[in-house]
Short mmCIF file of C-alpha atoms in Angstrom, two decimals:
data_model
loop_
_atom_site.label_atom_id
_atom_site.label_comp_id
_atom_site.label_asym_id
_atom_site.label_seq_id
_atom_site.Cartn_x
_atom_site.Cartn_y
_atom_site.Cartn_z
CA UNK A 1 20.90 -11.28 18.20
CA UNK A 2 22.85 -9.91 14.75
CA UNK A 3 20.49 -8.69 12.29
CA UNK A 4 20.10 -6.21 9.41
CA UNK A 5 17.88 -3.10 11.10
CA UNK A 6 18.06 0.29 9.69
CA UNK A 7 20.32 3.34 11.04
CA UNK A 8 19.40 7.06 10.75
CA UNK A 9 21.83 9.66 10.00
CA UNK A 10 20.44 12.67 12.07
CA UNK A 11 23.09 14.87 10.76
CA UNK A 12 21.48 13.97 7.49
CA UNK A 13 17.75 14.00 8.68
CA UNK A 14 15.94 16.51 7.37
CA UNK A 15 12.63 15.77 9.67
CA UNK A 16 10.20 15.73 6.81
CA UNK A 17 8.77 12.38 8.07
CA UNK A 18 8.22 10.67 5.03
CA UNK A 19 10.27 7.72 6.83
CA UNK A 20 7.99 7.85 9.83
CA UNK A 21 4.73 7.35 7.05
CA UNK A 22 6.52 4.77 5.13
CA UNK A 23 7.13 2.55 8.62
CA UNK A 24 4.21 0.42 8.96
CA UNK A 25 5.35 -0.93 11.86
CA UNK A 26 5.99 2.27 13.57
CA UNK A 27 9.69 1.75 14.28
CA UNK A 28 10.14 5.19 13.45
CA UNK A 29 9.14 8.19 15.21
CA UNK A 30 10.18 11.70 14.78
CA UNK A 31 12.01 13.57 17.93
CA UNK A 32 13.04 17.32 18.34
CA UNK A 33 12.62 17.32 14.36
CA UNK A 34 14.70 14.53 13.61
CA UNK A 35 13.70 10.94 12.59
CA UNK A 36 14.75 8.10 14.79
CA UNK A 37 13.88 4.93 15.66
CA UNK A 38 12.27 4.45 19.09
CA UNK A 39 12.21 0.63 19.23
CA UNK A 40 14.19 -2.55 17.31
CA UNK A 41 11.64 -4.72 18.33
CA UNK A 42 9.31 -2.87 15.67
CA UNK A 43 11.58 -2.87 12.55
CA UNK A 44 11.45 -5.71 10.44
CA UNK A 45 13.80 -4.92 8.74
CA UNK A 46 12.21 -4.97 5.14
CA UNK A 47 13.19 -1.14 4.79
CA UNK A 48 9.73 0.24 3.24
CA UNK A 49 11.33 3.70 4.69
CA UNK A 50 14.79 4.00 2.87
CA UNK A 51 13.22 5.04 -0.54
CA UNK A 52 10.83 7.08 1.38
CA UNK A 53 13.93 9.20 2.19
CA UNK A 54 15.01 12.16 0.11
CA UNK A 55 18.00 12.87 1.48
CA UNK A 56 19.42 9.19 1.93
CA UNK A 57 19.74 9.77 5.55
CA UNK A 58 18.40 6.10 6.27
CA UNK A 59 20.66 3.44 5.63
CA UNK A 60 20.94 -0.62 6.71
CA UNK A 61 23.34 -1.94 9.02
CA UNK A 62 23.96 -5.50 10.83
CA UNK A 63 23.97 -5.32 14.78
CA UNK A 64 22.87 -6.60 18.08
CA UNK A 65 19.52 -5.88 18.03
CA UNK A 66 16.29 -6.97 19.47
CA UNK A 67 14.08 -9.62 17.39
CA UNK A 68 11.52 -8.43 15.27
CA UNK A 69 7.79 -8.65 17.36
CA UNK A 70 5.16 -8.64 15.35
CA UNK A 71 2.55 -9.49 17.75
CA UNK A 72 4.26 -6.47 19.84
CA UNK A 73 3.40 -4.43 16.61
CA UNK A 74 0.01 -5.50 16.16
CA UNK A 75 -0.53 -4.74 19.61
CA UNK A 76 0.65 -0.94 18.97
CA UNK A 77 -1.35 -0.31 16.37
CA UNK A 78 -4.70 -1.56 17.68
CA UNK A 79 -3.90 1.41 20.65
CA UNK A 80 -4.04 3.91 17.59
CA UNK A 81 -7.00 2.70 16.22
CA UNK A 82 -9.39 5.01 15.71
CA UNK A 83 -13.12 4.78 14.52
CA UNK A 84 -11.66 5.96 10.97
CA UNK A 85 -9.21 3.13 10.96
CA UNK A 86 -5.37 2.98 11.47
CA UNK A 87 -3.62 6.07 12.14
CA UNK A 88 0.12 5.79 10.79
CA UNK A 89 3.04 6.76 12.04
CA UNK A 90 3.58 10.36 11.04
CA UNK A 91 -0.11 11.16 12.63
CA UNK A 92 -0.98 12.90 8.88
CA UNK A 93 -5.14 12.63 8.76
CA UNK A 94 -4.65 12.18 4.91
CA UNK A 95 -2.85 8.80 6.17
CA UNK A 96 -5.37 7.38 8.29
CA UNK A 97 -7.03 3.82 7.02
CA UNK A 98 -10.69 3.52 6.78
CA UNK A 99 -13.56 1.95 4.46
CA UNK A 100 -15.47 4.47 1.92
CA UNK A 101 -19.30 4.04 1.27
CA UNK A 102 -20.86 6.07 -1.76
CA UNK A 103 -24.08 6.88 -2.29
CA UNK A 104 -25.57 6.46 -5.61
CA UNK A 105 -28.76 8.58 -5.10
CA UNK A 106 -30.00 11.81 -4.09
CA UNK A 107 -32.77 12.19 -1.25
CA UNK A 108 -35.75 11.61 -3.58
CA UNK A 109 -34.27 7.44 -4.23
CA UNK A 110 -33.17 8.33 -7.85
CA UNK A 111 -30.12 7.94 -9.61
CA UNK A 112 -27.79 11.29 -9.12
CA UNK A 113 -27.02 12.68 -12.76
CA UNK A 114 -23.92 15.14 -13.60
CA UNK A 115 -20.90 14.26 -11.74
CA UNK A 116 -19.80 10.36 -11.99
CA UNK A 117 -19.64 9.15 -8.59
CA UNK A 118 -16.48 7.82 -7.06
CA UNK A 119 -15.90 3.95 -6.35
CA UNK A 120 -12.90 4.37 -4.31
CA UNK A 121 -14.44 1.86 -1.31
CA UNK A 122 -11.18 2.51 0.81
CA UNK A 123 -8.10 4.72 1.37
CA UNK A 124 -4.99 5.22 1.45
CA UNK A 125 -4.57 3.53 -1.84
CA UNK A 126 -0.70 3.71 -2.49
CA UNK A 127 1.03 0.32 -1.79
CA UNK A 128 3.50 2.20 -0.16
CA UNK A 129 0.92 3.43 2.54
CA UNK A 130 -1.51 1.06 2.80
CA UNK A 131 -1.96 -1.10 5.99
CA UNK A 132 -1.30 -4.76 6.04
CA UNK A 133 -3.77 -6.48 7.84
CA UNK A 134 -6.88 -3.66 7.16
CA UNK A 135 -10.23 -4.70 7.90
CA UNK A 136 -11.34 -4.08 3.92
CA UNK A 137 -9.06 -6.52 3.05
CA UNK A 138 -11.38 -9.27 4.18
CA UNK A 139 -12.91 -11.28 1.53
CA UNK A 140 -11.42 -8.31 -0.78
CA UNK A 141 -11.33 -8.68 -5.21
CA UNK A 142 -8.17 -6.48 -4.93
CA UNK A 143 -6.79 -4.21 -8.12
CA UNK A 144 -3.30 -3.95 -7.98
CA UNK A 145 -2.99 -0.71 -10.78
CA UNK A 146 -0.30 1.09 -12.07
CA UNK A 147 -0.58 4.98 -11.36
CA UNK A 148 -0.93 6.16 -14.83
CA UNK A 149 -3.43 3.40 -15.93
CA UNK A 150 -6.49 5.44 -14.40
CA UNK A 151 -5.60 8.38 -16.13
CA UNK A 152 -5.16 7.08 -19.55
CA UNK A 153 -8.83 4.56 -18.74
CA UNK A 154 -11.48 6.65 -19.18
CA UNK A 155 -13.48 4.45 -17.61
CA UNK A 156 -11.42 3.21 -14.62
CA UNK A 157 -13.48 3.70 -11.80
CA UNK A 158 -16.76 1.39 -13.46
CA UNK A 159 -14.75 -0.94 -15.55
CA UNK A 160 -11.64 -1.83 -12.53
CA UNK A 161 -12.08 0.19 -9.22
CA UNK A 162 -15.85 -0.51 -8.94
CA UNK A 163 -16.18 -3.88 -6.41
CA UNK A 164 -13.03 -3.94 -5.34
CA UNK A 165 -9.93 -2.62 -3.43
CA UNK A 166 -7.41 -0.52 -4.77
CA UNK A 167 -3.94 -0.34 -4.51
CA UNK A 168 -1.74 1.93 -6.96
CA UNK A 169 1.86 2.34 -7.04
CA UNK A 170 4.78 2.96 -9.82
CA UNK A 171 8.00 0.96 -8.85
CA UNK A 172 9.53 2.97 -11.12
CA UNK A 173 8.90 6.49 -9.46
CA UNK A 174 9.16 4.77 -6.24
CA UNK A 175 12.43 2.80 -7.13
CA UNK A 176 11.19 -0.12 -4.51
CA UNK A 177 10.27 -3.32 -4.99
CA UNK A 178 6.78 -3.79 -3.80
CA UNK A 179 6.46 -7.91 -4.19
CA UNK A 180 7.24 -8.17 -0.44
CA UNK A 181 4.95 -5.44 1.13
CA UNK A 182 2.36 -7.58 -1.82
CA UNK A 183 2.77 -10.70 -0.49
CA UNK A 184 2.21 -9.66 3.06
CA UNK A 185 -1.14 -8.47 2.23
CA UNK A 186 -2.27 -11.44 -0.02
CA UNK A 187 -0.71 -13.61 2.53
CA UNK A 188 -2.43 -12.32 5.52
CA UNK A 189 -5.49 -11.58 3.97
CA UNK A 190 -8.83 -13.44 3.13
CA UNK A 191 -8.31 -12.14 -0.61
CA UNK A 192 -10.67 -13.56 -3.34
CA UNK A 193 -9.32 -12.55 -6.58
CA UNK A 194 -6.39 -9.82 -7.78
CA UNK A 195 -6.73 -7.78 -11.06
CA UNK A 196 -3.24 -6.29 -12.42
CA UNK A 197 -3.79 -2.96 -14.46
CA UNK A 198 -0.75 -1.75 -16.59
CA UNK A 199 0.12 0.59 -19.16
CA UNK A 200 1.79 -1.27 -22.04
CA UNK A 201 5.22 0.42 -21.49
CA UNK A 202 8.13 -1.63 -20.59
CA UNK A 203 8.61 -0.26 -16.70
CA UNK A 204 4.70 -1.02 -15.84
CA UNK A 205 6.54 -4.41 -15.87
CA UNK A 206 7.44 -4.02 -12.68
CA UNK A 207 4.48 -3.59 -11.06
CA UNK A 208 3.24 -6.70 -12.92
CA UNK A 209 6.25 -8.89 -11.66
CA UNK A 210 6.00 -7.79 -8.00
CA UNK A 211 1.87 -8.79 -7.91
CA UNK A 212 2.87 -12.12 -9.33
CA UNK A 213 6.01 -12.56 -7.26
CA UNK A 214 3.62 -12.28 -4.34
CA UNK A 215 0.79 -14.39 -5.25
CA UNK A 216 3.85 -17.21 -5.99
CA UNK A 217 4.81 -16.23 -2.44
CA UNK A 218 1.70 -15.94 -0.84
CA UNK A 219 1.74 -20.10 -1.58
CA UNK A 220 -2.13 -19.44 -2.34
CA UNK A 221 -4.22 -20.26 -4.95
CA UNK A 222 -6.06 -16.71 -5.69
CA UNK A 223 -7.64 -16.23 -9.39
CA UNK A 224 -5.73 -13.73 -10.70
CA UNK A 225 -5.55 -11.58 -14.60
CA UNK A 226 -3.17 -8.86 -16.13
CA UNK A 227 -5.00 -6.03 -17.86
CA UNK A 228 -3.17 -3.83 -20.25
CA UNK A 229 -4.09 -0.15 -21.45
CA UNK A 230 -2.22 1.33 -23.88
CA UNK A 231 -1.01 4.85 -23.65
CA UNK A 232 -3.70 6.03 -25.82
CA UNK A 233 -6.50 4.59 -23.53
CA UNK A 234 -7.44 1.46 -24.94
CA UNK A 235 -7.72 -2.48 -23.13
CA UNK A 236 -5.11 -4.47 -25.01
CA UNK A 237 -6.70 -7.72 -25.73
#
C-alpha cells in the first residue's frame, strides 16, 4: 500500500539516537552508527521522531510500504520487557518504564523529617518518552504539567504530583504537537481523572490545547480541570 512513513538521511545522521528514543514503536534502530529504520510494519507514521532530530536528517515521504501492525508492535515490546518495565528503543537505562514506591518512614515507623520526600510514583515522565499502554496507567488520576510549572510551585509534588501520574512536556521547546501521542494514552487507558498544570504565559497554551484536544478525541467522558501558576508561584484562581 501508499502511505506517509518516514525516510532517514544517513548522510545526514549523526547517530545520536534521539530518533531511536523518540520511536515508541521501535521502527527505528541504530546500525554501524547510523539511524535507520529496520521495519515499516512498526512506523505509524505519527512522526514522534522528526523533532527528536537535531540535524533534520528524518523527513516524511509517501511510498509502498507495509501497513502499520500494531499488534506486531505490542508483541515486540512485551519481548523487551523487563521486571523494571519497558525498555525503549535506544536501550538508555534512564529510559526504561517502571512504577516508583516511596517510603514515608524511617525503620523505627515514624515520619522521616529533613528532606521532603519525592511523589514521583512512575518514570519516564516526559510525554515525549513515556509508554502508551504502561501498566501505571491503569485506573491512573493523570497530571498533564507544563515543565516550568514545578519549578515556579513550591509545593508541586504535595499539592499536584502526589496520587497521581505525571507527564511533563513544553510544546514549545519541543516544537511538537503532543494531542495525538495524548489521546493515545487517555484512549487506551483506564484513566480516572486528568489535571492540566500551566504557567500563565501565552505558549503554556499549548500544552493546555493538546490535553483537551485529546480528551475530545479520546470520545471519553474523563473529569478533567486546568490549573494555572503564575510566574511568580502562585495558583491563579
Amino acid at each position: 500500500m501508499i502511505r506517509k512513513i518516514i525516510h532517514i538521511d544517513e548522510e545526514t545522521c549523526n547517530g545520536c539516537g534521539a530518533c531511536a528514543a523518540a520511536c515508541h514503536e521501535g521502527a527505528i534502530g541504530m546500525v554501524d552508527g547510523k539511524a535507520k529504520l529496520m521495519r515499516d510494519d512498526y512506523c505509524d507514521g505519527l512522526g514522534d521522531c522528526l523533532p527528536a532530530c537535531p540535524t533534520g536528517a528524518i523527513t516524511f515521504v509517501e511510498r509502498e510500504a507495509a501497513a502499520y501492525d500494531e499488534a506486531a508492535v505490542m508483541q515486540s515490546k512485551q519481548k523487551k520487557s523487563n521486571k523494571q518495565g519497558e525498555t525503549l528503543p535506544c536501550g538508555c537505562p534512564g529510559m526504561q518504564s517502571k512504577a516508583i514506591e516511596h517510603k514515608d518512614c524511617d525503620r523505627s515507623g515514624q515520619e522521616s523529617v529533613g528532606e521532603l520526600p519525592s511523589r514521583l510514583s512512575q518514570w519516564p515522565v516526559q510525554i515525549k518518552l513515556a509508554p502508551i499502554n504502561a501498566s501505571y496507567f491503569d485506573g491512573a488520576k493523570l497530571l498533564i504539567a507544563a515543565d516550568c510549572t514545578a519549578y515556579a510551585y513550591a509545593g508541586f509534588h504535595e499539592r499536584f504530583i502526589r496520587g497521581h501520574i505525571t507527564l511533563v512536556g513544553c510544546p514549545k521547546l519541543d516544537s511538537v504537537d503532543y494531542s495525538e501521542k495524548l489521546t493515545e494514552i487517555i484512549k487506551g487507558n483506564d484513566i480516572k481523572s486528568v489535571t492540566i498544570v500551566r504557567m500563565e504565559v501565552p505558549c503554556c497554551g499549548g500544552l493546555e490545547n493538546a490535553a483537551r484536544t485529546a480528551l475530545q478525541q479520546s470520545g471519553k467522558f474523563i473529569p478533567w480541570q486546568v490549573v494555572t501558576i503564575s510566574t511568580d508561584g502562585k495558583i491563579i484562581e
